[in-house]
GROMACS .gro file of N, CA and C in nm:
model
  498
    1MET      N    1  15.329  13.159  -6.306
    1MET     CA    2  15.387  13.041  -6.257
    1MET      C    3  15.489  13.087  -6.149
    2ALA      N    4  15.526  12.955  -6.111
    2ALA     CA    5  15.615  12.970  -5.978
    2ALA      C    6  15.700  12.872  -6.068
    3VAL      N    7  15.839  12.903  -5.980
    3VAL     CA    8  15.928  12.836  -5.990
    3VAL      C    9  16.031  12.824  -5.881
    4ALA      N   10  16.114  12.698  -5.901
    4ALA     CA   11  16.183  12.691  -5.729
    4ALA      C   12  16.278  12.776  -5.694
    5CYS      N   13  16.362  12.791  -5.833
    5CYS     CA   14  16.473  12.943  -5.771
    5CYS      C   15  16.545  13.028  -5.854
    6THR      N   16  16.562  13.146  -5.888
    6THR     CA   17  16.617  13.229  -5.985
    6THR      C   18  16.641  13.223  -6.106
    7GLU      N   19  16.696  13.101  -6.086
    7GLU     CA   20  16.792  13.101  -6.212
    7GLU      C   21  16.696  13.017  -6.310
    8GLU      N   22  16.622  12.919  -6.237
    8GLU     CA   23  16.479  12.881  -6.339
    8GLU      C   24  16.409  13.005  -6.403
    9GLY      N   25  16.379  13.117  -6.323
    9GLY     CA   26  16.312  13.210  -6.396
    9GLY      C   27  16.377  13.293  -6.482
   10VAL      N   28  16.507  13.272  -6.463
   10VAL     CA   29  16.578  13.369  -6.548
   10VAL      C   30  16.563  13.272  -6.698
   11GLU      N   31  16.636  13.116  -6.667
   11GLU     CA   32  16.588  13.116  -6.789
   11GLU      C   33  16.497  13.121  -6.873
   12LEU      N   34  16.316  13.086  -6.818
   12LEU     CA   35  16.203  13.087  -6.864
   12LEU      C   36  16.227  13.280  -6.962
   13ARG      N   37  16.292  13.385  -6.894
   13ARG     CA   38  16.248  13.475  -6.902
   13ARG      C   39  16.373  13.492  -7.020
   14ARG      N   40  16.464  13.402  -7.092
   14ARG     CA   41  16.577  13.377  -7.165
   14ARG      C   42  16.496  13.330  -7.312
   15HIS      N   43  16.394  13.298  -7.254
   15HIS     CA   44  16.320  13.176  -7.361
   15HIS      C   45  16.213  13.268  -7.402
   16GLY      N   46  16.181  13.387  -7.350
   16GLY     CA   47  16.107  13.467  -7.407
   16GLY      C   48  15.939  13.450  -7.332
   17LEU      N   49  15.964  13.379  -7.197
   17LEU     CA   50  15.830  13.388  -7.112
   17LEU      C   51  15.766  13.522  -7.032
   18VAL      N   52  15.685  13.601  -7.056
   18VAL     CA   53  15.681  13.724  -7.029
   18VAL      C   54  15.590  13.743  -6.904
   19MET      N   55  15.529  13.623  -6.873
   19MET     CA   56  15.397  13.631  -6.756
   19MET      C   57  15.476  13.639  -6.643
   20ARG      N   58  15.355  13.667  -6.550
   20ARG     CA   59  15.454  13.690  -6.396
   20ARG      C   60  15.504  13.565  -6.320
   21ILE      N   61  15.635  13.575  -6.289
   21ILE     CA   62  15.694  13.447  -6.217
   21ILE      C   63  15.727  13.477  -6.082
   22LEU      N   64  15.681  13.397  -6.020
   22LEU     CA   65  15.722  13.421  -5.850
   22LEU      C   66  15.824  13.246  -5.836
   23VAL      N   67  15.945  13.301  -5.785
   23VAL     CA   68  16.057  13.253  -5.748
   23VAL      C   69  16.024  13.186  -5.601
   24LEU      N   70  15.970  13.054  -5.573
   24LEU     CA   71  15.989  13.081  -5.445
   24LEU      C   72  16.095  13.038  -5.347
   25ASN      N   73  16.211  13.021  -5.385
   25ASN     CA   74  16.324  12.994  -5.275
   25ASN      C   75  16.442  13.083  -5.379
   26PRO      N   76  16.457  13.195  -5.357
   26PRO     CA   77  16.512  13.249  -5.409
   26PRO      C   78  16.668  13.243  -5.341
   27GLU      N   79  16.779  13.278  -5.308
   27GLU     CA   80  16.891  13.314  -5.241
   27GLU      C   81  16.917  13.450  -5.251
   28ILE      N   82  16.957  13.496  -5.140
   28ILE     CA   83  16.989  13.715  -5.148
   28ILE      C   84  17.116  13.690  -5.246
   29ASP      N   85  17.191  13.611  -5.315
   29ASP     CA   86  17.307  13.661  -5.384
   29ASP      C   87  17.212  13.678  -5.527
   30THR      N   88  17.130  13.605  -5.551
   30THR     CA   89  17.040  13.626  -5.718
   30THR      C   90  16.956  13.711  -5.701
   31PHE      N   91  16.960  13.845  -5.635
   31PHE     CA   92  16.877  13.921  -5.601
   31PHE      C   93  16.864  14.045  -5.718
   32ARG      N   94  16.975  14.045  -5.770
   32ARG     CA   95  17.029  14.160  -5.889
   32ARG      C   96  16.926  14.104  -6.002
   33ALA      N   97  17.005  13.954  -6.026
   33ALA     CA   98  16.939  13.895  -6.125
   33ALA      C   99  16.799  13.902  -6.156
   34LEU      N  100  16.707  13.857  -6.045
   34LEU     CA  101  16.586  13.807  -5.988
   34LEU      C  102  16.529  13.985  -6.056
   35VAL      N  103  16.574  14.092  -5.994
   35VAL     CA  104  16.514  14.259  -6.050
   35VAL      C  105  16.567  14.287  -6.163
   36LYS      N  106  16.632  14.227  -6.247
   36LYS     CA  107  16.681  14.265  -6.379
   36LYS      C  108  16.586  14.138  -6.471
   37HIS      N  109  16.531  14.056  -6.429
   37HIS     CA  110  16.449  13.988  -6.531
   37HIS      C  111  16.330  13.986  -6.509
   38ARG      N  112  16.290  14.054  -6.354
   38ARG     CA  113  16.134  14.108  -6.359
   38ARG      C  114  16.066  13.980  -6.312
   39LEU      N  115  16.179  13.908  -6.202
   39LEU     CA  116  16.115  13.810  -6.115
   39LEU      C  117  16.054  13.853  -6.001
   40GLU      N  118  15.945  13.784  -5.920
   40GLU     CA  119  15.890  13.813  -5.809
   40GLU      C  120  15.913  13.715  -5.698
   41PRO      N  121  16.024  13.750  -5.638
   41PRO     CA  122  16.060  13.685  -5.515
   41PRO      C  123  15.977  13.609  -5.390
   42ALA      N  124  15.998  13.526  -5.296
   42ALA     CA  125  15.889  13.503  -5.194
   42ALA      C  126  16.019  13.513  -5.119
   43LEU      N  127  15.916  13.624  -4.990
   43LEU     CA  128  16.057  13.602  -4.858
   43LEU      C  129  16.015  13.558  -4.799
   44HIS      N  130  16.111  13.503  -4.717
   44HIS     CA  131  16.087  13.429  -4.610
   44HIS      C  132  16.177  13.531  -4.426
   45ARG      N  133  16.255  13.587  -4.463
   45ARG     CA  134  16.348  13.625  -4.401
   45ARG      C  135  16.364  13.780  -4.385
   46LEU      N  136  16.388  13.840  -4.267
   46LEU     CA  137  16.420  13.976  -4.279
   46LEU      C  138  16.530  14.027  -4.315
   47GLU      N  139  16.618  13.911  -4.373
   47GLU     CA  140  16.770  13.975  -4.400
   47GLU      C  141  16.714  13.974  -4.560
   48HIS      N  142  16.620  13.892  -4.630
   48HIS     CA  143  16.600  13.903  -4.776
   48HIS      C  144  16.504  14.045  -4.794
   49LEU      N  145  16.431  14.052  -4.716
   49LEU     CA  146  16.374  14.165  -4.732
   49LEU      C  147  16.426  14.344  -4.713
   50ASP      N  148  16.517  14.327  -4.628
   50ASP     CA  149  16.644  14.469  -4.660
   50ASP      C  150  16.686  14.427  -4.746
   51GLU      N  151  16.737  14.370  -4.823
   51GLU     CA  152  16.798  14.306  -4.902
   51GLU      C  153  16.798  14.379  -5.061
   52LEU      N  154  16.656  14.275  -5.053
   52LEU     CA  155  16.598  14.332  -5.193
   52LEU      C  156  16.568  14.461  -5.203
   53THR      N  157  16.521  14.545  -5.067
   53THR     CA  158  16.446  14.666  -5.077
   53THR      C  159  16.612  14.774  -5.125
   54ARG      N  160  16.708  14.731  -5.083
   54ARG     CA  161  16.796  14.797  -5.092
   54ARG      C  162  16.868  14.776  -5.266
   55ILE      N  163  16.828  14.664  -5.316
   55ILE     CA  164  16.833  14.627  -5.427
   55ILE      C  165  16.801  14.685  -5.545
   56VAL      N  166  16.657  14.701  -5.500
   56VAL     CA  167  16.540  14.749  -5.541
   56VAL      C  168  16.569  14.910  -5.590
   57GLN      N  169  16.604  14.982  -5.450
   57GLN     CA  170  16.610  15.143  -5.454
   57GLN      C  171  16.729  15.201  -5.551
   58GLN      N  172  16.826  15.042  -5.536
   58GLN     CA  173  16.973  15.106  -5.606
   58GLN      C  174  16.977  15.103  -5.796
   59SER      N  175  16.836  15.031  -5.842
   59SER     CA  176  16.794  14.948  -5.910
   59SER      C  177  16.710  15.094  -6.002
   60ASN      N  178  16.647  15.199  -5.938
   60ASN     CA  179  16.583  15.334  -5.947
   60ASN      C  180  16.462  15.272  -6.044
   61GLN      N  181  16.385  15.177  -5.947
   61GLN     CA  182  16.217  15.124  -6.015
   61GLN      C  183  16.161  15.206  -6.009
   62THR      N  184  16.060  15.236  -6.120
   62THR     CA  185  15.962  15.369  -6.067
   62THR      C  186  15.821  15.325  -6.004
   63GLN      N  187  15.818  15.183  -6.012
   63GLN     CA  188  15.662  15.109  -5.953
   63GLN      C  189  15.738  14.989  -5.801
   64PRO      N  190  15.675  15.036  -5.746
   64PRO     CA  191  15.661  14.906  -5.608
   64PRO      C  192  15.739  14.748  -5.649
   65TRP      N  193  15.860  14.667  -5.602
   65TRP     CA  194  15.874  14.566  -5.648
   65TRP      C  195  15.707  14.476  -5.589
   66PRO      N  196  15.672  14.383  -5.665
   66PRO     CA  197  15.617  14.295  -5.631
   66PRO      C  198  15.655  14.166  -5.579
   67VAL      N  199  15.655  14.120  -5.405
   67VAL     CA  200  15.687  14.005  -5.329
   67VAL      C  201  15.624  13.935  -5.260
   68HIS      N  202  15.603  13.834  -5.219
   68HIS     CA  203  15.526  13.755  -5.183
   68HIS      C  204  15.568  13.688  -5.044
   69LEU      N  205  15.495  13.665  -4.949
   69LEU     CA  206  15.540  13.695  -4.795
   69LEU      C  207  15.505  13.534  -4.702
   70LYS      N  208  15.640  13.443  -4.727
   70LYS     CA  209  15.597  13.256  -4.690
   70LYS      C  210  15.585  13.332  -4.528
   71LEU      N  211  15.494  13.246  -4.478
   71LEU     CA  212  15.486  13.231  -4.312
   71LEU      C  213  15.461  13.092  -4.293
   72ASP      N  214  15.573  13.068  -4.208
   72ASP     CA  215  15.565  12.967  -4.093
   72ASP      C  216  15.486  12.922  -4.032
   73THR      N  217  15.363  12.855  -4.034
   73THR     CA  218  15.295  12.789  -3.956
   73THR      C  219  15.288  12.660  -3.868
   74GLY      N  220  15.396  12.603  -3.926
   74GLY     CA  221  15.376  12.446  -3.884
   74GLY      C  222  15.534  12.367  -3.994
   75MET      N  223  15.494  12.406  -4.089
   75MET     CA  224  15.652  12.305  -4.167
   75MET      C  225  15.758  12.378  -4.081
   76HIS      N  226  15.816  12.449  -4.018
   76HIS     CA  227  15.927  12.474  -3.962
   76HIS      C  228  16.066  12.426  -4.054
   77ARG      N  229  16.031  12.491  -4.171
   77ARG     CA  230  16.142  12.501  -4.235
   77ARG      C  231  16.181  12.668  -4.311
   78LEU      N  232  16.110  12.745  -4.412
   78LEU     CA  233  16.083  12.928  -4.433
   78LEU      C  234  16.012  12.914  -4.341
   79GLY      N  235  16.018  13.063  -4.337
   79GLY     CA  236  15.922  13.126  -4.333
   79GLY      C  237  15.899  13.246  -4.227
   80PHE      N  238  15.804  13.351  -4.216
   80PHE     CA  239  15.817  13.480  -4.088
   80PHE      C  240  15.723  13.414  -3.960
   81THR      N  241  15.765  13.412  -3.895
   81THR     CA  242  15.651  13.324  -3.748
   81THR      C  243  15.572  13.422  -3.731
   82PRO      N  244  15.401  13.373  -3.710
   82PRO     CA  245  15.333  13.461  -3.687
   82PRO      C  246  15.333  13.518  -3.569
   83GLU      N  247  15.479  13.537  -3.493
   83GLU     CA  248  15.498  13.599  -3.386
   83GLU      C  249  15.583  13.747  -3.395
   84GLU      N  250  15.645  13.694  -3.575
   84GLU     CA  251  15.735  13.820  -3.650
   84GLU      C  252  15.599  13.935  -3.717
   85CYS      N  253  15.516  13.896  -3.735
   85CYS     CA  254  15.427  13.957  -3.831
   85CYS      C  255  15.392  14.106  -3.768
   86PRO      N  256  15.367  14.127  -3.670
   86PRO     CA  257  15.350  14.269  -3.602
   86PRO      C  258  15.454  14.381  -3.678
   87ALA      N  259  15.589  14.317  -3.655
   87ALA     CA  260  15.696  14.343  -3.669
   87ALA      C  261  15.738  14.375  -3.842
   88LEU      N  262  15.667  14.298  -3.904
   88LEU     CA  263  15.673  14.240  -4.047
   88LEU      C  264  15.594  14.358  -4.121
   89HIS      N  265  15.502  14.372  -4.054
   89HIS     CA  266  15.366  14.419  -4.082
   89HIS      C  267  15.438  14.638  -4.077
   90LYS      N  268  15.500  14.670  -3.969
   90LYS     CA  269  15.543  14.786  -4.045
   90LYS      C  270  15.681  14.806  -4.120
   91ILE      N  271  15.733  14.707  -4.115
   91ILE     CA  272  15.825  14.675  -4.195
   91ILE      C  273  15.803  14.707  -4.371
   92ILE      N  274  15.743  14.672  -4.359
   92ILE     CA  275  15.670  14.650  -4.487
   92ILE      C  276  15.575  14.801  -4.552
   93ALA      N  277  15.512  14.817  -4.450
   93ALA     CA  278  15.447  15.009  -4.460
   93ALA      C  279  15.545  15.098  -4.480
   94ASN      N  280  15.678  15.080  -4.433
   94ASN     CA  281  15.785  15.179  -4.407
   94ASN      C  282  15.887  15.151  -4.556
   95HIS      N  283  15.798  15.053  -4.642
   95HIS     CA  284  15.929  15.045  -4.707
   95HIS      C  285  15.804  15.022  -4.865
   96PRO      N  286  15.817  15.177  -4.901
   96PRO     CA  287  15.716  15.142  -5.041
   96PRO      C  288  15.796  15.126  -5.168
   97HIS      N  289  15.910  15.117  -5.126
   97HIS     CA  290  15.957  14.988  -5.293
   97HIS      C  291  15.938  14.884  -5.314
   98LEU      N  292  15.828  14.789  -5.221
   98LEU     CA  293  15.817  14.695  -5.226
   98LEU      C  294  15.623  14.685  -5.233
   99LEU      N  295  15.569  14.577  -5.318
   99LEU     CA  296  15.446  14.590  -5.371
   99LEU      C  297  15.386  14.429  -5.259
  100VAL      N  298  15.376  14.405  -5.157
  100VAL     CA  299  15.322  14.257  -5.150
  100VAL      C  300  15.185  14.203  -5.255
  101ARG      N  301  15.196  14.108  -5.302
  101ARG     CA  302  15.139  14.054  -5.371
  101ARG      C  303  15.071  13.919  -5.333
  102THR      N  304  15.144  13.815  -5.231
  102THR     CA  305  15.066  13.749  -5.174
  102THR      C  306  15.150  13.745  -5.058
  103VAL      N  307  15.061  13.642  -4.949
  103VAL     CA  308  15.090  13.616  -4.815
  103VAL      C  309  15.084  13.460  -4.868
  104PHE      N  310  15.172  13.384  -4.810
  104PHE     CA  311  15.152  13.232  -4.794
  104PHE      C  312  15.202  13.115  -4.691
  105SER      N  313  15.143  13.019  -4.668
  105SER     CA  314  15.235  12.936  -4.610
  105SER      C  315  15.179  12.787  -4.666
  106HIS      N  316  15.261  12.706  -4.606
  106HIS     CA  317  15.257  12.514  -4.670
  106HIS      C  318  15.165  12.491  -4.563
  107LEU      N  319  15.108  12.365  -4.589
  107LEU     CA  320  15.082  12.223  -4.481
  107LEU      C  321  15.157  12.149  -4.464
  108ALA      N  322  15.169  12.109  -4.309
  108ALA     CA  323  15.230  12.043  -4.320
  108ALA      C  324  15.221  11.877  -4.353
  109ALA      N  325  15.063  11.841  -4.342
  109ALA     CA  326  15.022  11.690  -4.314
  109ALA      C  327  14.887  11.713  -4.384
  110ALA      N  328  14.830  11.770  -4.470
  110ALA     CA  329  14.683  11.801  -4.504
  110ALA      C  330  14.676  11.675  -4.590
  111ASP      N  331  14.778  11.576  -4.571
  111ASP     CA  332  14.703  11.427  -4.671
  111ASP      C  333  14.719  11.296  -4.539
  112ASP      N  334  14.715  11.399  -4.434
  112ASP     CA  335  14.722  11.242  -4.291
  112ASP      C  336  14.588  11.292  -4.232
  113PRO      N  337  14.460  11.215  -4.212
  113PRO     CA  338  14.352  11.269  -4.151
  113PRO      C  339  14.405  11.219  -3.990
  114GLN      N  340  14.512  11.175  -3.947
  114GLN     CA  341  14.568  11.202  -3.830
  114GLN      C  342  14.583  11.263  -3.762
  115LEU      N  343  14.636  11.428  -3.856
  115LEU     CA  344  14.707  11.492  -3.813
  115LEU      C  345  14.575  11.608  -3.879
  116ASP      N  346  14.465  11.609  -3.845
  116ASP     CA  347  14.403  11.695  -3.916
  116ASP      C  348  14.381  11.787  -3.787
  117ALA      N  349  14.409  11.791  -3.681
  117ALA     CA  350  14.424  11.924  -3.540
  117ALA      C  351  14.536  11.970  -3.564
  118ASP      N  352  14.584  11.916  -3.654
  118ASP     CA  353  14.727  12.025  -3.638
  118ASP      C  354  14.720  12.126  -3.785
  119THR      N  355  14.637  12.042  -3.905
  119THR     CA  356  14.625  12.103  -4.025
  119THR      C  357  14.529  12.243  -4.010
  120SER      N  358  14.426  12.211  -3.935
  120SER     CA  359  14.330  12.318  -3.858
  120SER      C  360  14.384  12.465  -3.765
  121ARG      N  361  14.466  12.348  -3.677
  121ARG     CA  362  14.594  12.459  -3.617
  121ARG      C  363  14.668  12.544  -3.717
  122GLN      N  364  14.738  12.462  -3.801
  122GLN     CA  365  14.805  12.567  -3.936
  122GLN      C  366  14.740  12.661  -3.986
  123ILE      N  367  14.644  12.656  -3.997
  123ILE     CA  368  14.492  12.744  -4.126
  123ILE      C  369  14.454  12.828  -4.045
  124HIS      N  370  14.424  12.821  -3.887
  124HIS     CA  371  14.422  12.924  -3.790
  124HIS      C  372  14.512  12.996  -3.813
  125LEU      N  373  14.640  12.977  -3.749
  125LEU     CA  374  14.777  13.069  -3.765
  125LEU      C  375  14.787  13.133  -3.822
  126PHE      N  376  14.769  13.075  -4.000
  126PHE     CA  377  14.769  13.189  -4.091
  126PHE      C  378  14.709  13.291  -4.095
  127ASN      N  379  14.546  13.242  -4.107
  127ASN     CA  380  14.480  13.362  -4.081
  127ASN      C  381  14.490  13.474  -3.992
  128ASP      N  382  14.478  13.386  -3.847
  128ASP     CA  383  14.542  13.531  -3.733
  128ASP      C  384  14.636  13.622  -3.813
  129ALA      N  385  14.771  13.560  -3.862
  129ALA     CA  386  14.878  13.630  -3.906
  129ALA      C  387  14.858  13.684  -4.006
  130VAL      N  388  14.766  13.667  -4.130
  130VAL     CA  389  14.700  13.757  -4.241
  130VAL      C  390  14.644  13.867  -4.222
  131GLU      N  391  14.565  13.851  -4.087
  131GLU     CA  392  14.486  13.993  -4.061
  131GLU      C  393  14.577  14.041  -4.021
  132VAL      N  394  14.681  14.000  -3.936
  132VAL     CA  395  14.790  14.155  -3.856
  132VAL      C  396  14.816  14.213  -3.999
  133LEU      N  397  14.829  14.097  -4.126
  133LEU     CA  398  14.987  14.181  -4.209
  133LEU      C  399  14.886  14.301  -4.290
  134ARG      N  400  14.745  14.225  -4.293
  134ARG     CA  401  14.708  14.367  -4.354
  134ARG      C  402  14.648  14.507  -4.364
  135HIS      N  403  14.664  14.535  -4.472
  135HIS     CA  404  14.695  14.734  -4.491
  135HIS      C  405  14.606  14.759  -4.571
  136PRO      N  406  14.552  14.846  -4.545
  136PRO     CA  407  14.407  14.864  -4.646
  136PRO      C  408  14.492  14.944  -4.727
  137SER      N  409  14.532  15.001  -4.751
  137SER     CA  410  14.623  15.073  -4.876
  137SER      C  411  14.704  14.969  -4.976
  138GLN      N  412  14.698  14.851  -4.907
  138GLN     CA  413  14.809  14.742  -5.010
  138GLN      C  414  14.710  14.631  -4.995
  139PRO      N  415  14.610  14.586  -5.089
  139PRO     CA  416  14.541  14.459  -5.040
  139PRO      C  417  14.651  14.328  -5.096
  140PHE      N  418  14.643  14.283  -5.036
  140PHE     CA  419  14.688  14.131  -5.125
  140PHE      C  420  14.603  13.967  -5.107
  141LYS      N  421  14.696  13.884  -5.176
  141LYS     CA  422  14.601  13.774  -5.162
  141LYS      C  423  14.687  13.646  -5.095
  142THR      N  424  14.605  13.561  -5.064
  142THR     CA  425  14.629  13.465  -5.018
  142THR      C  426  14.645  13.292  -5.047
  143HIS      N  427  14.711  13.232  -5.013
  143HIS     CA  428  14.747  13.125  -5.014
  143HIS      C  429  14.788  13.020  -4.928
  144ILE      N  430  14.767  12.857  -4.915
  144ILE     CA  431  14.783  12.799  -4.819
  144ILE      C  432  14.764  12.609  -4.850
  145LEU      N  433  14.663  12.615  -4.965
  145LEU     CA  434  14.607  12.508  -4.989
  145LEU      C  435  14.759  12.422  -5.093
  146ASN      N  436  14.794  12.307  -5.053
  146ASN     CA  437  14.856  12.235  -5.180
  146ASN      C  438  14.718  12.148  -5.207
  147SER      N  439  14.787  12.007  -5.260
  147SER     CA  440  14.714  11.951  -5.347
  147SER      C  441  14.627  11.900  -5.249
  148ALA      N  442  14.679  11.796  -5.154
  148ALA     CA  443  14.577  11.722  -5.038
  148ALA      C  444  14.443  11.826  -4.977
  149GLY      N  445  14.536  11.931  -4.945
  149GLY     CA  446  14.465  12.091  -4.872
  149GLY      C  447  14.372  12.082  -4.990
  150LEU      N  448  14.356  12.110  -5.081
  150LEU     CA  449  14.256  12.138  -5.180
  150LEU      C  450  14.171  12.038  -5.206
  151ILE      N  451  14.187  11.927  -5.205
  151ILE     CA  452  14.086  11.804  -5.179
  151ILE      C  453  14.018  11.769  -5.000
  152ARG      N  454  14.090  11.780  -4.923
  152ARG     CA  455  14.039  11.774  -4.816
  152ARG      C  456  13.991  11.912  -4.733
  153PHE      N  457  14.045  12.004  -4.805
  153PHE     CA  458  13.958  12.096  -4.729
  153PHE      C  459  13.940  12.254  -4.761
  154PRO      N  460  13.888  12.196  -4.881
  154PRO     CA  461  13.822  12.265  -5.050
  154PRO      C  462  13.824  12.407  -4.975
  155GLU      N  463  13.709  12.447  -4.869
  155GLU     CA  464  13.602  12.565  -4.796
  155GLU      C  465  13.776  12.612  -4.752
  156LYS      N  466  13.836  12.585  -4.722
  156LYS     CA  467  13.967  12.657  -4.683
  156LYS      C  468  14.092  12.732  -4.750
  157ALA      N  469  14.010  12.747  -4.848
  157ALA     CA  470  14.107  12.820  -4.966
  157ALA      C  471  14.125  12.969  -4.953
  158GLY      N  472  14.219  13.012  -4.987
  158GLY     CA  473  14.242  13.193  -4.979
  158GLY      C  474  14.171  13.190  -5.123
  159ASP      N  475  14.287  13.274  -5.187
  159ASP     CA  476  14.326  13.304  -5.328
  159ASP      C  477  14.340  13.223  -5.452
  160TYR      N  478  14.453  13.149  -5.387
  160TYR     CA  479  14.531  13.108  -5.467
  160TYR      C  480  14.500  12.968  -5.401
  161VAL      N  481  14.512  12.820  -5.526
  161VAL     CA  482  14.528  12.728  -5.444
  161VAL      C  483  14.684  12.647  -5.540
  162ARG      N  484  14.798  12.549  -5.447
  162ARG     CA  485  14.921  12.516  -5.527
  162ARG      C  486  14.867  12.405  -5.540
  163THR      N  487  14.862  12.302  -5.632
  163THR     CA  488  14.841  12.181  -5.719
  163THR      C  489  14.951  12.117  -5.749
  164GLY      N  490  15.013  12.170  -5.692
  164GLY     CA  491  15.143  12.094  -5.766
  164GLY      C  492  15.173  11.899  -5.792
  165ILE      N  493  15.163  11.857  -5.694
  165ILE     CA  494  15.181  11.704  -5.679
  165ILE      C  495  15.030  11.647  -5.751
  166GLY      N  496  14.950  11.735  -5.804
  166GLY     CA  497  14.777  11.745  -5.859
  166GLY      C  498  14.789  11.723  -6.007
   0.00000   0.00000   0.00000
């Protein structure tokens, strides 16, 4: 399951939901609650990665904490840029307290046929960045397709799709 913010995930836990919960937009000041309630954050900035690692280390977790990495391939809102991926790969490899579960991005205009070249460019940038981030000892899943992307480009699906509006 995915929620927008940590508070939504905490509320679901308080109501007994025990499945994995991905928090798409966690605020750095909610990371302690995120760990306390076993929520999986989407990380999109190096500062978030560093702070979460610090908090996970302090909490004496015995297993690596699951995280999801958001890439900015053209939406220009949130995410690691493709240029940051080589450094990100090294950082993740040196943070044994974190386990990358998924790497994902969001298509800016998959519903607009006039912007198909931009959508193709985003998918290409995403696939290239995923290859940079891959590590044989830490496999992860990928997702980039939203509802419009799934309808128009089903052959580009990764391991998951996000059909929120669909």
